[in-house]
Amino acid sequence: MSSVAHTRAAGPGDTPPRRGDLAWFRQEFYRSLTARADALFELTDAVLCADGPVRSLVDLTLVAEHRRGHGAMYDALGQGRVELQRLRRSLVSLPLPRSTDGRIVLAVDVSPWLRSDAPTSADRLFCHVYGRGKGQAQLIPGWPYSFVAALEPGRTSWTALLDAVRLGPTDDATALTADQLRATVGRLITAGHWRDGDPAILIVADAGYDITRLAFVLADLPVELLARIRSDRVLRGPKPSRIPGTTGRPPKHGPEFALNKPTTWSEPAHTTTTETTRYGTATATSWDRLHPRLTHRGCWADHDGDLPVIEGTLIRLHVEHLPGDRDPKPVWLWSSATGASATDIDRGWQSFLRRFDLEHTFRLFKQILGWTAPKIRSPRAADRWTWLIIAAHTQLRLARPLTTDLRRPWEKPFPPGRLTPARVRRGFRNLRPRTALPASAPKPTRPGPGRPPGSRNRKPAPCFDVGKTAKPALTTTIRQ
């Protein structure tokens, strides 16, 4: 399969990858490597063609597709360069999955690269990690990365990764996520995936995000935000109409709506029931124009003037059963859209369930592709390795309709187009010779002398503290 000129026709029918997309992306990926390109490109091919999960970087140099030594590989990660803007534009230029109504659904989530035993690595933060037992959550030092991916309709383990940003000690998580989403949506519009008159792009997120702040910052974009909120939140209803003849200051907020107190609930706007094969009967109840009461603290501490009223739709999702749980608790969702219909409510909670497909991608990254396996010291080298893994995953997605299923005798056969990422990776070595191979052959060289035997390291690596290094100067403001 030779490399040909890549032309993209946007639209819902452009969802499946075409035969020329893989060769085109491999060429663009190679051009985005502006330093140590050959070594970085062959390292990515080694990740795709290795037998079994990636356990260490040095093992990848023994793969036949990696024709250079281990010194060149470490030098490429330490001194190589990746033109991220060009690579990001290449990712959004590819066909993207869409929902059944042609809407683009994006998911944003954070996954940590744990580095608890790396005191010489800079920019580490305390990452929240769940343990195996109940209430076994821990805070472990590491590098948290924020990922943005396009989701496919239906149950699948595939996602289309579009961006990744590492959260640093001086970054505000909400502000960084807002800038990341704004840049991603802008590239999607520039690439022609969204035009005037198309349905708004839906962005789904799990609990932990300040969804109302994101909705306020991204209000000028054609997006709708949907996220899970805590079950102990207290929202407010719309401002009641003023009764003629009353005096005093008019109220700004309506009555309270406590999620854990059914006595405070008002009459719902819509109630729908859906029969599912995995969860039984799913009942979704929605309330329109509910908003949180904001205060001048946290991210709103430096807001000038009166705080805004950010209204949205509240959704209560209750399913009949979960795997291993016969009495599941309801899930509360908040959407930035108002006036939603019953169809919009069903589409919203079903899109939120598809957000968990991103967890399969994180598992593939860590357990198969070896994203967190290397003991890399420099955060910049970690960023390069992260983007190499994203490029490898994108090639697996583009090779999905081209790969032959090499299943084990005890594995069930999958229909065409339904292979998992691990199954596609198993047959990528046979597909690689028929696609673009832009890396040049290695030149003969000699290894360096290294440190003389018996000499000591006179420049030990410095150690760095873990956690945030910048704190807000103002946390609470008293307004008269």
Tab-separated table of C-alpha atoms in Angstrom, residues 204-364:
chain	number	residue	atom	x	y	z
A	204	VAL	CA	-18.489	14.252	28.412
A	205	ALA	CA	-16.448	14.053	31.610
A	206	ASP	CA	-16.506	12.191	34.882
A	207	ALA	CA	-16.724	13.664	38.377
A	208	GLY	CA	-13.763	15.795	39.461
A	209	TYR	CA	-14.160	18.495	36.816
A	210	ASP	CA	-15.631	21.900	37.609
A	211	ILE	CA	-18.212	21.458	34.886
A	212	THR	CA	-19.992	24.766	35.535
A	213	ARG	CA	-16.725	26.682	35.223
A	214	LEU	CA	-15.939	24.876	31.961
A	215	ALA	CA	-19.421	25.660	30.648
A	216	PHE	CA	-18.910	29.352	31.478
A	217	VAL	CA	-15.456	29.567	29.869
A	218	LEU	CA	-16.439	27.610	26.723
A	219	ALA	CA	-19.818	29.287	26.237
A	220	ASP	CA	-18.685	30.874	22.943
A	221	LEU	CA	-17.961	27.489	21.333
A	222	PRO	CA	-20.511	25.187	19.640
A	223	VAL	CA	-20.249	22.606	22.418
A	224	GLU	CA	-22.432	21.022	25.076
A	225	LEU	CA	-20.846	19.743	28.275
A	226	LEU	CA	-22.110	16.756	30.243
A	227	ALA	CA	-20.473	15.470	33.419
A	228	ARG	CA	-21.241	13.426	36.491
A	229	ILE	CA	-21.651	15.349	39.738
A	230	ARG	CA	-21.571	14.248	43.351
A	231	SER	CA	-24.749	12.877	44.889
A	232	ASP	CA	-24.586	15.363	47.801
A	233	ARG	CA	-24.637	18.508	45.671
A	234	VAL	CA	-27.214	21.241	46.233
A	235	LEU	CA	-28.482	23.125	43.174
A	236	ARG	CA	-30.909	26.005	42.799
A	237	GLY	CA	-33.950	26.362	40.611
A	238	PRO	CA	-34.651	29.271	38.230
A	239	LYS	CA	-35.368	32.698	39.657
A	240	PRO	CA	-39.066	32.906	40.584
A	241	SER	CA	-41.213	35.571	39.010
A	242	ARG	CA	-41.697	38.688	41.096
A	243	ILE	CA	-45.101	39.046	42.715
A	244	PRO	CA	-46.663	42.477	42.049
A	245	GLY	CA	-46.687	44.724	45.086
A	246	THR	CA	-43.724	43.111	46.872
A	247	THR	CA	-40.816	45.213	48.054
A	248	GLY	CA	-37.168	44.528	48.688
A	249	ARG	CA	-34.416	43.049	46.640
A	250	PRO	CA	-35.646	40.416	44.165
A	251	PRO	CA	-34.253	36.914	44.678
A	252	LYS	CA	-31.443	35.782	42.391
A	253	HIS	CA	-31.893	32.043	42.930
A	254	GLY	CA	-34.869	29.751	43.158
A	255	PRO	CA	-35.585	27.096	45.792
A	256	GLU	CA	-32.942	24.570	46.767
A	257	PHE	CA	-32.685	21.213	45.043
A	258	ALA	CA	-30.699	18.823	47.245
A	259	LEU	CA	-29.752	15.678	45.360
A	260	ASN	CA	-29.833	13.517	48.501
A	261	LYS	CA	-33.172	14.913	49.768
A	262	PRO	CA	-36.126	13.856	47.604
A	263	THR	CA	-38.404	16.207	49.550
A	264	THR	CA	-36.701	19.175	47.848
A	265	TRP	CA	-37.159	17.844	44.331
A	266	SER	CA	-39.545	19.681	42.025
A	267	GLU	CA	-41.687	18.201	39.272
A	268	PRO	CA	-39.400	16.629	36.621
A	269	ALA	CA	-39.468	17.819	33.050
A	270	HIS	CA	-39.060	14.375	31.451
A	271	THR	CA	-38.933	10.746	32.548
A	272	THR	CA	-37.833	8.038	30.118
A	273	THR	CA	-37.271	4.294	30.419
A	274	THR	CA	-34.974	2.233	28.218
A	275	GLU	CA	-34.455	-1.519	28.159
A	276	THR	CA	-30.755	-2.420	28.033
A	277	THR	CA	-29.068	-5.797	27.717
A	278	ARG	CA	-26.407	-5.056	30.354
A	279	TYR	CA	-28.147	-2.928	32.985
A	280	GLY	CA	-31.782	-3.957	32.691
A	281	THR	CA	-34.307	-1.125	32.747
A	282	ALA	CA	-32.658	2.302	32.754
A	283	THR	CA	-34.813	5.170	34.038
A	284	ALA	CA	-33.711	8.744	33.308
A	285	THR	CA	-35.397	11.683	35.039
A	286	SER	CA	-34.497	15.266	34.131
A	287	TRP	CA	-35.053	18.729	35.585
A	288	ASP	CA	-34.531	21.848	33.497
A	289	ARG	CA	-32.782	25.137	34.378
A	290	LEU	CA	-30.994	24.076	37.561
A	291	HIS	CA	-27.756	25.803	38.534
A	292	PRO	CA	-25.252	25.811	41.408
A	293	ARG	CA	-24.980	28.825	43.672
A	294	LEU	CA	-21.483	30.217	43.118
A	295	THR	CA	-19.373	32.019	45.729
A	296	HIS	CA	-16.290	34.231	45.496
A	297	ARG	CA	-13.756	31.559	46.325
A	298	GLY	CA	-11.693	28.993	44.501
A	299	CYS	CA	-11.647	29.629	40.766
A	300	TRP	CA	-14.282	32.380	41.185
A	301	ALA	CA	-12.239	34.381	43.723
A	302	ASP	CA	-10.929	36.872	41.145
A	303	HIS	CA	-14.204	37.210	39.213
A	304	ASP	CA	-15.182	40.859	38.854
A	305	GLY	CA	-18.764	41.870	39.495
A	306	ASP	CA	-21.710	39.621	40.257
A	307	LEU	CA	-21.236	35.918	39.783
A	308	PRO	CA	-23.046	34.443	36.785
A	309	VAL	CA	-26.016	32.105	36.914
A	310	ILE	CA	-25.085	29.045	34.840
A	311	GLU	CA	-28.236	27.066	34.164
A	312	GLY	CA	-28.365	23.544	32.804
A	313	THR	CA	-30.251	20.256	32.826
A	314	LEU	CA	-29.997	17.816	35.715
A	315	ILE	CA	-30.338	14.096	34.898
A	316	ARG	CA	-30.876	11.296	37.383
A	317	LEU	CA	-30.012	7.908	35.895
A	318	HIS	CA	-31.063	4.755	37.726
A	319	VAL	CA	-30.461	1.277	36.315
A	320	GLU	CA	-31.990	-2.001	37.427
A	321	HIS	CA	-28.695	-3.744	38.141
A	322	LEU	CA	-24.955	-3.529	37.586
A	323	PRO	CA	-22.491	-6.399	37.124
A	324	GLY	CA	-22.068	-7.699	40.676
A	325	ASP	CA	-24.464	-5.165	42.227
A	326	ARG	CA	-28.201	-5.780	42.437
A	327	ASP	CA	-29.015	-2.496	44.162
A	328	PRO	CA	-26.956	0.197	42.389
A	329	LYS	CA	-27.049	3.831	43.411
A	330	PRO	CA	-28.339	6.414	40.928
A	331	VAL	CA	-25.952	8.522	38.876
A	332	TRP	CA	-26.437	12.284	38.703
A	333	LEU	CA	-25.445	14.134	35.525
A	334	TRP	CA	-25.435	17.849	34.746
A	335	SER	CA	-25.617	19.179	31.187
A	336	SER	CA	-24.918	22.736	30.089
A	337	ALA	CA	-27.853	22.591	27.627
A	338	THR	CA	-31.288	23.838	28.655
A	339	GLY	CA	-34.683	22.995	27.208
A	340	ALA	CA	-33.582	19.447	26.412
A	341	SER	CA	-36.160	17.020	25.031
A	342	ALA	CA	-36.647	13.401	26.083
A	343	THR	CA	-34.558	12.316	23.090
A	344	ASP	CA	-31.743	14.631	24.166
A	345	ILE	CA	-31.840	13.173	27.679
A	346	ASP	CA	-31.507	9.606	26.419
A	347	ARG	CA	-28.700	10.582	24.057
A	348	GLY	CA	-26.923	12.374	26.905
A	349	TRP	CA	-26.739	9.543	29.430
A	350	GLN	CA	-25.955	6.981	26.731
A	351	SER	CA	-23.053	9.161	25.549
A	352	PHE	CA	-21.833	9.432	29.132
A	353	LEU	CA	-21.688	5.633	29.392
A	354	ARG	CA	-19.501	5.602	26.288
A	355	ARG	CA	-16.994	7.731	28.204
A	356	PHE	CA	-15.810	4.561	29.945
A	357	ASP	CA	-14.415	3.352	26.600
A	358	LEU	CA	-11.543	5.720	27.310
A	359	GLU	CA	-10.632	3.539	30.296
A	360	HIS	CA	-9.995	0.661	27.870
A	361	THR	CA	-7.575	2.913	25.987
A	362	PHE	CA	-5.702	3.754	29.198
A	363	ARG	CA	-5.485	0.056	30.041
A	364	LEU	CA	-4.116	-0.676	26.561
